[in-house]
Amino acid sequence: MNQDAKEKLKETLYREMMAYDAGDPARIQHFVKVHSFAQAIGKAEKLEEEVQFILECAALVHDIGIKPAEAKYGKSDGKFQEQEGPAEAEKMMRVLGFEEAVIERVSYLVGHHHTYTNIDGMDYQILVEADFLVNYFENGSSADTIQKSVEKIFKTKTGKEMAETMFFPKPADLSLSETWAQDALQDLEDFIEEQGIYIRQ
């Protein structure tokens, strides 16, 4: 399957998931944000094309187990999501025409996205990080909780940087250099010259 076909299939999956969660804007916005972070981290970490595709598809359907878990058990804890999600994801992706190898890996990721031990593969690692980045904000997690879990679970440079930028930004360096006045005067003179403005002395 070429890249254009994959992009169209991914867009179709995106719309299908919106329809699946119709009437629940919080759930829709959650998977949209997780997908956005996963996409950005994967690209920054230079994943192979197929791994990036699998990651993004998994991000779109990662919480598909919530609805059947609520229907069966009246709750949707992480373990119930992992238990009920794979079959739902497989059913949707098979109808849309995804290749079996992709369905199999996405199903595995959906069935493990709340399991943080024995993470095998960058698609798995990044999906977990993207979900955490969104959940920290949506759940109102404390700074201590965020810091500890980032240190323990996050592995990608990009994911760590995103967490730091959002939750632990470094103060801007407002100190002035010793030559700040001269630099500012030179900048002004350069600007005047560029604009063709001449000041008669």
Short mmCIF file of N, CA and C in Angstrom, two decimals, residues 6-157:
data_model
loop_
_atom_site.label_atom_id
_atom_site.label_comp_id
_atom_site.label_asym_id
_atom_site.label_seq_id
_atom_site.Cartn_x
_atom_site.Cartn_y
_atom_site.Cartn_z
N LYS A 6 -2.39 5.04 2.34
CA LYS A 6 -2.35 4.97 3.82
C LYS A 6 -2.95 6.22 4.44
N GLU A 7 -2.62 7.37 3.87
CA GLU A 7 -3.14 8.63 4.40
C GLU A 7 -4.67 8.67 4.28
N LYS A 8 -5.20 8.24 3.16
CA LYS A 8 -6.66 8.22 2.97
C LYS A 8 -7.33 7.26 3.95
N LEU A 9 -6.68 6.12 4.16
CA LEU A 9 -7.23 5.13 5.09
C LEU A 9 -7.22 5.66 6.52
N LYS A 10 -6.15 6.35 6.86
CA LYS A 10 -6.03 6.94 8.20
C LYS A 10 -7.10 8.02 8.39
N GLU A 11 -7.34 8.84 7.37
CA GLU A 11 -8.38 9.87 7.44
C GLU A 11 -9.76 9.24 7.61
N THR A 12 -9.98 8.13 6.93
CA THR A 12 -11.26 7.43 7.06
C THR A 12 -11.43 6.89 8.48
N LEU A 13 -10.35 6.35 9.04
CA LEU A 13 -10.39 5.85 10.41
C LEU A 13 -10.68 6.98 11.39
N TYR A 14 -10.09 8.13 11.15
CA TYR A 14 -10.31 9.32 11.96
C TYR A 14 -11.81 9.67 11.99
N ARG A 15 -12.41 9.71 10.82
CA ARG A 15 -13.84 10.05 10.73
C ARG A 15 -14.71 8.96 11.36
N GLU A 16 -14.32 7.71 11.18
CA GLU A 16 -15.07 6.60 11.78
C GLU A 16 -15.06 6.68 13.31
N MET A 17 -13.91 7.05 13.85
CA MET A 17 -13.82 7.17 15.32
C MET A 17 -14.64 8.34 15.82
N MET A 18 -14.72 9.42 15.04
CA MET A 18 -15.58 10.53 15.44
C MET A 18 -17.04 10.09 15.45
N ALA A 19 -17.41 9.32 14.44
CA ALA A 19 -18.79 8.81 14.38
C ALA A 19 -19.05 7.83 15.52
N TYR A 20 -18.05 7.02 15.84
CA TYR A 20 -18.17 6.02 16.91
C TYR A 20 -18.44 6.71 18.25
N ASP A 21 -17.77 7.85 18.47
CA ASP A 21 -17.93 8.59 19.73
C ASP A 21 -18.85 9.80 19.58
N ALA A 22 -19.73 9.76 18.59
CA ALA A 22 -20.64 10.89 18.34
C ALA A 22 -21.40 11.27 19.61
N GLY A 23 -21.50 12.57 19.84
CA GLY A 23 -22.22 13.06 21.01
C GLY A 23 -21.37 13.13 22.26
N ASP A 24 -20.11 12.72 22.17
CA ASP A 24 -19.21 12.76 23.33
C ASP A 24 -17.96 13.57 22.96
N PRO A 25 -18.06 14.90 22.98
CA PRO A 25 -16.94 15.73 22.55
C PRO A 25 -15.66 15.53 23.36
N ALA A 26 -15.81 15.22 24.64
CA ALA A 26 -14.61 15.02 25.48
C ALA A 26 -13.81 13.82 24.98
N ARG A 27 -14.52 12.74 24.66
CA ARG A 27 -13.83 11.53 24.20
C ARG A 27 -13.21 11.75 22.82
N ILE A 28 -13.94 12.44 21.95
CA ILE A 28 -13.42 12.74 20.61
C ILE A 28 -12.18 13.62 20.72
N GLN A 29 -12.27 14.67 21.52
CA GLN A 29 -11.12 15.56 21.64
C GLN A 29 -9.93 14.85 22.28
N HIS A 30 -10.21 13.90 23.14
CA HIS A 30 -9.11 13.15 23.75
C HIS A 30 -8.32 12.38 22.69
N PHE A 31 -8.99 11.60 21.87
CA PHE A 31 -8.22 10.81 20.90
C PHE A 31 -7.58 11.69 19.83
N VAL A 32 -8.23 12.83 19.51
CA VAL A 32 -7.65 13.76 18.54
C VAL A 32 -6.33 14.33 19.09
N LYS A 33 -6.33 14.68 20.36
CA LYS A 33 -5.10 15.23 20.97
C LYS A 33 -4.01 14.16 21.09
N VAL A 34 -4.40 12.97 21.51
CA VAL A 34 -3.42 11.88 21.61
C VAL A 34 -2.81 11.61 20.24
N HIS A 35 -3.64 11.59 19.21
CA HIS A 35 -3.14 11.37 17.86
C HIS A 35 -2.16 12.48 17.46
N SER A 36 -2.51 13.72 17.76
CA SER A 36 -1.66 14.84 17.38
C SER A 36 -0.29 14.75 18.05
N PHE A 37 -0.26 14.45 19.35
CA PHE A 37 1.02 14.30 20.05
C PHE A 37 1.80 13.10 19.52
N ALA A 38 1.11 11.99 19.31
CA ALA A 38 1.78 10.79 18.80
C ALA A 38 2.39 11.05 17.43
N GLN A 39 1.64 11.70 16.58
CA GLN A 39 2.12 12.04 15.24
C GLN A 39 3.38 12.91 15.32
N ALA A 40 3.32 13.95 16.15
CA ALA A 40 4.44 14.87 16.26
C ALA A 40 5.68 14.19 16.85
N ILE A 41 5.49 13.40 17.90
CA ILE A 41 6.63 12.71 18.52
C ILE A 41 7.24 11.72 17.54
N GLY A 42 6.38 10.94 16.88
CA GLY A 42 6.87 9.95 15.92
C GLY A 42 7.69 10.56 14.81
N LYS A 43 7.22 11.68 14.29
CA LYS A 43 7.95 12.35 13.20
C LYS A 43 9.27 12.93 13.70
N ALA A 44 9.24 13.52 14.88
CA ALA A 44 10.47 14.08 15.45
C ALA A 44 11.51 13.00 15.74
N GLU A 45 11.02 11.83 16.14
CA GLU A 45 11.91 10.71 16.45
C GLU A 45 12.28 9.91 15.18
N LYS A 46 11.75 10.38 14.03
CA LYS A 46 12.10 9.78 12.73
C LYS A 46 11.76 8.28 12.63
N LEU A 47 10.53 7.96 12.96
CA LEU A 47 10.08 6.57 12.84
C LEU A 47 10.02 6.17 11.37
N GLU A 48 10.18 4.90 11.13
CA GLU A 48 9.99 4.38 9.78
C GLU A 48 8.53 4.60 9.38
N GLU A 49 8.30 4.72 8.10
CA GLU A 49 6.97 5.06 7.58
C GLU A 49 5.87 4.13 8.09
N GLU A 50 6.12 2.83 8.06
CA GLU A 50 5.11 1.86 8.47
C GLU A 50 4.84 1.93 9.97
N VAL A 51 5.88 2.14 10.75
CA VAL A 51 5.72 2.25 12.21
C VAL A 51 4.95 3.52 12.55
N GLN A 52 5.22 4.61 11.84
CA GLN A 52 4.49 5.86 12.04
C GLN A 52 3.01 5.67 11.73
N PHE A 53 2.73 4.98 10.66
CA PHE A 53 1.34 4.71 10.25
C PHE A 53 0.61 3.91 11.33
N ILE A 54 1.25 2.87 11.81
CA ILE A 54 0.65 2.03 12.85
C ILE A 54 0.42 2.84 14.13
N LEU A 55 1.42 3.63 14.50
CA LEU A 55 1.31 4.48 15.70
C LEU A 55 0.10 5.40 15.60
N GLU A 56 -0.04 6.09 14.47
CA GLU A 56 -1.13 7.05 14.33
C GLU A 56 -2.49 6.37 14.33
N CYS A 57 -2.59 5.22 13.68
CA CYS A 57 -3.86 4.48 13.69
C CYS A 57 -4.19 4.01 15.11
N ALA A 58 -3.19 3.53 15.82
CA ALA A 58 -3.40 3.08 17.20
C ALA A 58 -3.83 4.24 18.09
N ALA A 59 -3.25 5.43 17.87
CA ALA A 59 -3.62 6.60 18.66
C ALA A 59 -5.09 6.97 18.45
N LEU A 60 -5.55 6.83 17.23
CA LEU A 60 -6.95 7.16 16.93
C LEU A 60 -7.93 6.22 17.63
N VAL A 61 -7.57 4.93 17.72
CA VAL A 61 -8.52 3.95 18.27
C VAL A 61 -8.15 3.46 19.68
N HIS A 62 -7.17 4.09 20.29
CA HIS A 62 -6.63 3.52 21.54
C HIS A 62 -7.68 3.36 22.64
N ASP A 63 -8.68 4.24 22.67
CA ASP A 63 -9.71 4.17 23.72
C ASP A 63 -11.03 3.58 23.23
N ILE A 64 -10.99 2.85 22.13
CA ILE A 64 -12.21 2.30 21.55
C ILE A 64 -12.89 1.29 22.48
N GLY A 65 -12.14 0.78 23.46
CA GLY A 65 -12.69 -0.19 24.40
C GLY A 65 -13.54 0.42 25.51
N ILE A 66 -13.56 1.74 25.61
CA ILE A 66 -14.33 2.38 26.69
C ILE A 66 -15.82 2.06 26.59
N LYS A 67 -16.37 2.24 25.40
CA LYS A 67 -17.82 2.05 25.22
C LYS A 67 -18.26 0.61 25.54
N PRO A 68 -17.61 -0.41 24.95
CA PRO A 68 -18.03 -1.78 25.31
C PRO A 68 -17.75 -2.13 26.76
N ALA A 69 -16.71 -1.56 27.36
CA ALA A 69 -16.42 -1.82 28.78
C ALA A 69 -17.52 -1.25 29.66
N GLU A 70 -17.97 -0.04 29.32
CA GLU A 70 -19.05 0.57 30.10
C GLU A 70 -20.35 -0.22 29.95
N ALA A 71 -20.60 -0.72 28.75
CA ALA A 71 -21.82 -1.50 28.51
C ALA A 71 -21.80 -2.82 29.27
N LYS A 72 -20.60 -3.43 29.35
CA LYS A 72 -20.48 -4.74 30.01
C LYS A 72 -20.35 -4.65 31.51
N TYR A 73 -19.51 -3.72 31.96
CA TYR A 73 -19.14 -3.68 33.39
C TYR A 73 -19.60 -2.42 34.12
N GLY A 74 -20.13 -1.46 33.38
CA GLY A 74 -20.55 -0.21 34.02
C GLY A 74 -19.39 0.68 34.39
N LYS A 75 -18.21 0.35 33.94
CA LYS A 75 -17.02 1.18 34.18
C LYS A 75 -16.00 0.91 33.08
N SER A 76 -15.01 1.81 32.98
CA SER A 76 -14.05 1.67 31.88
C SER A 76 -12.61 1.89 32.35
N ASP A 77 -12.25 1.23 33.45
CA ASP A 77 -10.87 1.30 33.93
C ASP A 77 -9.92 0.84 32.83
N GLY A 78 -8.66 1.20 32.98
CA GLY A 78 -7.66 0.87 31.98
C GLY A 78 -7.64 -0.59 31.58
N LYS A 79 -7.74 -1.47 32.55
CA LYS A 79 -7.68 -2.90 32.26
C LYS A 79 -8.89 -3.37 31.46
N PHE A 80 -10.06 -2.79 31.75
CA PHE A 80 -11.25 -3.13 30.98
C PHE A 80 -11.14 -2.60 29.55
N GLN A 81 -10.55 -1.41 29.40
CA GLN A 81 -10.31 -0.86 28.06
C GLN A 81 -9.41 -1.80 27.26
N GLU A 82 -8.34 -2.27 27.90
CA GLU A 82 -7.41 -3.17 27.23
C GLU A 82 -8.08 -4.50 26.88
N GLN A 83 -8.99 -4.91 27.71
CA GLN A 83 -9.67 -6.19 27.51
C GLN A 83 -10.68 -6.12 26.37
N GLU A 84 -11.42 -5.03 26.30
CA GLU A 84 -12.52 -4.92 25.34
C GLU A 84 -12.13 -4.21 24.04
N GLY A 85 -11.05 -3.44 24.08
CA GLY A 85 -10.70 -2.62 22.92
C GLY A 85 -10.22 -3.35 21.67
N PRO A 86 -9.34 -4.35 21.80
CA PRO A 86 -8.80 -4.98 20.60
C PRO A 86 -9.85 -5.50 19.62
N ALA A 87 -10.87 -6.19 20.11
CA ALA A 87 -11.90 -6.75 19.21
C ALA A 87 -12.65 -5.63 18.47
N GLU A 88 -12.93 -4.52 19.18
CA GLU A 88 -13.62 -3.40 18.55
C GLU A 88 -12.75 -2.76 17.48
N ALA A 89 -11.47 -2.59 17.79
CA ALA A 89 -10.55 -1.99 16.83
C ALA A 89 -10.41 -2.88 15.60
N GLU A 90 -10.26 -4.17 15.83
CA GLU A 90 -10.12 -5.12 14.72
C GLU A 90 -11.35 -5.08 13.80
N LYS A 91 -12.52 -5.04 14.40
CA LYS A 91 -13.75 -5.04 13.62
C LYS A 91 -13.83 -3.79 12.74
N MET A 92 -13.56 -2.63 13.32
CA MET A 92 -13.62 -1.38 12.56
C MET A 92 -12.58 -1.36 11.45
N MET A 93 -11.36 -1.75 11.76
CA MET A 93 -10.28 -1.66 10.78
C MET A 93 -10.45 -2.68 9.65
N ARG A 94 -10.99 -3.83 9.97
CA ARG A 94 -11.21 -4.85 8.96
C ARG A 94 -12.26 -4.39 7.95
N VAL A 95 -13.33 -3.79 8.45
CA VAL A 95 -14.38 -3.26 7.57
C VAL A 95 -13.81 -2.18 6.64
N LEU A 96 -12.87 -1.38 7.16
CA LEU A 96 -12.30 -0.28 6.37
C LEU A 96 -11.23 -0.76 5.39
N GLY A 97 -10.79 -2.01 5.52
CA GLY A 97 -9.84 -2.55 4.55
C GLY A 97 -8.37 -2.44 4.93
N PHE A 98 -8.06 -2.37 6.21
CA PHE A 98 -6.66 -2.35 6.65
C PHE A 98 -6.02 -3.71 6.44
N GLU A 99 -4.73 -3.71 6.22
CA GLU A 99 -3.98 -4.96 6.07
C GLU A 99 -3.93 -5.68 7.42
N GLU A 100 -3.91 -7.01 7.36
CA GLU A 100 -3.96 -7.81 8.59
C GLU A 100 -2.79 -7.53 9.53
N ALA A 101 -1.60 -7.32 8.98
CA ALA A 101 -0.43 -7.06 9.84
C ALA A 101 -0.61 -5.77 10.63
N VAL A 102 -1.20 -4.77 9.99
CA VAL A 102 -1.46 -3.49 10.67
C VAL A 102 -2.53 -3.68 11.74
N ILE A 103 -3.59 -4.38 11.39
CA ILE A 103 -4.68 -4.64 12.35
C ILE A 103 -4.13 -5.37 13.58
N GLU A 104 -3.28 -6.33 13.34
CA GLU A 104 -2.72 -7.14 14.44
C GLU A 104 -1.90 -6.28 15.40
N ARG A 105 -1.04 -5.42 14.85
CA ARG A 105 -0.19 -4.59 15.72
C ARG A 105 -1.01 -3.52 16.44
N VAL A 106 -1.94 -2.89 15.72
CA VAL A 106 -2.78 -1.87 16.36
C VAL A 106 -3.60 -2.51 17.47
N SER A 107 -4.13 -3.68 17.22
CA SER A 107 -4.91 -4.40 18.23
C SER A 107 -4.06 -4.66 19.48
N TYR A 108 -2.82 -5.05 19.25
CA TYR A 108 -1.91 -5.29 20.37
C TYR A 108 -1.69 -4.01 21.18
N LEU A 109 -1.48 -2.91 20.48
CA LEU A 109 -1.24 -1.63 21.17
C LEU A 109 -2.47 -1.18 21.95
N VAL A 110 -3.64 -1.35 21.35
CA VAL A 110 -4.89 -1.00 22.05
C VAL A 110 -5.03 -1.85 23.32
N GLY A 111 -4.63 -3.10 23.23
CA GLY A 111 -4.75 -4.02 24.36
C GLY A 111 -3.66 -3.87 25.41
N HIS A 112 -2.73 -2.93 25.18
CA HIS A 112 -1.63 -2.75 26.14
C HIS A 112 -1.35 -1.29 26.49
N HIS A 113 -2.16 -0.35 26.01
CA HIS A 113 -1.78 1.06 26.17
C HIS A 113 -1.86 1.58 27.61
N HIS A 114 -2.39 0.77 28.52
CA HIS A 114 -2.34 1.12 29.95
C HIS A 114 -1.37 0.21 30.71
N THR A 115 -0.54 -0.51 29.98
CA THR A 115 0.46 -1.38 30.58
C THR A 115 1.83 -0.76 30.31
N TYR A 116 2.55 -0.44 31.39
CA TYR A 116 3.77 0.35 31.24
C TYR A 116 5.04 -0.45 31.50
N THR A 117 4.91 -1.76 31.53
CA THR A 117 6.09 -2.62 31.66
C THR A 117 6.27 -3.40 30.36
N ASN A 118 7.50 -3.78 30.10
CA ASN A 118 7.81 -4.55 28.89
C ASN A 118 7.29 -3.89 27.61
N ILE A 119 7.50 -2.59 27.52
CA ILE A 119 7.10 -1.86 26.32
C ILE A 119 8.02 -2.26 25.17
N ASP A 120 7.44 -2.84 24.15
CA ASP A 120 8.24 -3.34 23.02
C ASP A 120 7.92 -2.56 21.75
N GLY A 121 8.80 -1.71 21.36
CA GLY A 121 8.62 -0.96 20.11
C GLY A 121 8.37 0.52 20.35
N MET A 122 8.84 1.32 19.39
CA MET A 122 8.67 2.77 19.49
C MET A 122 7.22 3.18 19.33
N ASP A 123 6.44 2.44 18.54
CA ASP A 123 5.02 2.77 18.41
C ASP A 123 4.32 2.66 19.77
N TYR A 124 4.62 1.62 20.51
CA TYR A 124 4.07 1.41 21.85
C TYR A 124 4.53 2.51 22.80
N GLN A 125 5.83 2.78 22.82
CA GLN A 125 6.40 3.79 23.71
C GLN A 125 5.77 5.17 23.47
N ILE A 126 5.68 5.54 22.22
CA ILE A 126 5.18 6.88 21.89
C ILE A 126 3.68 6.99 22.15
N LEU A 127 2.93 5.93 21.89
CA LEU A 127 1.50 5.95 22.20
C LEU A 127 1.28 6.19 23.70
N VAL A 128 2.05 5.51 24.52
CA VAL A 128 1.95 5.68 25.98
C VAL A 128 2.28 7.12 26.37
N GLU A 129 3.36 7.67 25.82
CA GLU A 129 3.76 9.03 26.16
C GLU A 129 2.70 10.04 25.72
N ALA A 130 2.18 9.89 24.52
CA ALA A 130 1.16 10.82 24.02
C ALA A 130 -0.09 10.78 24.88
N ASP A 131 -0.50 9.58 25.30
CA ASP A 131 -1.69 9.44 26.15
C ASP A 131 -1.45 10.10 27.50
N PHE A 132 -0.26 9.92 28.05
CA PHE A 132 0.07 10.57 29.32
C PHE A 132 0.03 12.09 29.19
N LEU A 133 0.61 12.63 28.13
CA LEU A 133 0.66 14.08 27.95
C LEU A 133 -0.74 14.69 27.97
N VAL A 134 -1.69 14.00 27.37
CA VAL A 134 -3.07 14.49 27.35
C VAL A 134 -3.74 14.25 28.70
N ASN A 135 -3.53 13.08 29.26
CA ASN A 135 -4.18 12.76 30.54
C ASN A 135 -3.69 13.63 31.69
N TYR A 136 -2.42 14.02 31.67
CA TYR A 136 -1.93 14.91 32.73
C TYR A 136 -2.81 16.15 32.83
N PHE A 137 -3.10 16.75 31.69
CA PHE A 137 -3.89 17.97 31.68
C PHE A 137 -5.36 17.69 31.97
N GLU A 138 -5.92 16.69 31.28
CA GLU A 138 -7.35 16.40 31.44
C GLU A 138 -7.69 15.95 32.85
N ASN A 139 -6.76 15.26 33.50
CA ASN A 139 -7.00 14.76 34.86
C ASN A 139 -6.54 15.73 35.95
N GLY A 140 -5.93 16.82 35.54
CA GLY A 140 -5.44 17.79 36.53
C GLY A 140 -4.37 17.21 37.43
N SER A 141 -3.45 16.44 36.85
CA SER A 141 -2.41 15.76 37.64
C SER A 141 -1.50 16.77 38.33
N SER A 142 -1.02 16.41 39.50
CA SER A 142 -0.11 17.28 40.25
C SER A 142 1.26 17.29 39.60
N ALA A 143 2.02 18.35 39.87
CA ALA A 143 3.37 18.47 39.31
C ALA A 143 4.24 17.29 39.74
N ASP A 144 4.07 16.86 40.99
CA ASP A 144 4.87 15.74 41.51
C ASP A 144 4.56 14.45 40.75
N THR A 145 3.27 14.19 40.52
CA THR A 145 2.85 13.00 39.77
C THR A 145 3.41 13.02 38.36
N ILE A 146 3.30 14.17 37.72
CA ILE A 146 3.80 14.31 36.35
C ILE A 146 5.30 14.06 36.30
N GLN A 147 6.03 14.72 37.19
CA GLN A 147 7.49 14.60 37.19
C GLN A 147 7.94 13.15 37.41
N LYS A 148 7.34 12.49 38.37
CA LYS A 148 7.73 11.11 38.68
C LYS A 148 7.43 10.17 37.53
N SER A 149 6.25 10.31 36.92
CA SER A 149 5.90 9.39 35.85
C SER A 149 6.70 9.66 34.58
N VAL A 150 7.01 10.91 34.31
CA VAL A 150 7.86 11.23 33.16
C VAL A 150 9.23 10.59 33.33
N GLU A 151 9.79 10.74 34.53
CA GLU A 151 11.12 10.16 34.81
C GLU A 151 11.10 8.64 34.69
N LYS A 152 10.01 8.03 35.11
CA LYS A 152 9.94 6.57 35.14
C LYS A 152 9.55 5.95 33.80
N ILE A 153 8.66 6.62 33.05
CA ILE A 153 8.06 5.99 31.87
C ILE A 153 8.54 6.56 30.53
N PHE A 154 8.74 7.86 30.48
CA PHE A 154 9.10 8.48 29.19
C PHE A 154 10.52 8.10 28.78
N LYS A 155 10.67 7.81 27.49
CA LYS A 155 11.98 7.44 26.96
C LYS A 155 12.41 8.33 25.80
N THR A 156 11.47 8.86 25.05
CA THR A 156 11.86 9.65 23.88
C THR A 156 12.27 11.06 24.29
N LYS A 157 13.23 11.59 23.58
CA LYS A 157 13.70 12.96 23.82
C LYS A 157 12.56 13.95 23.57
#
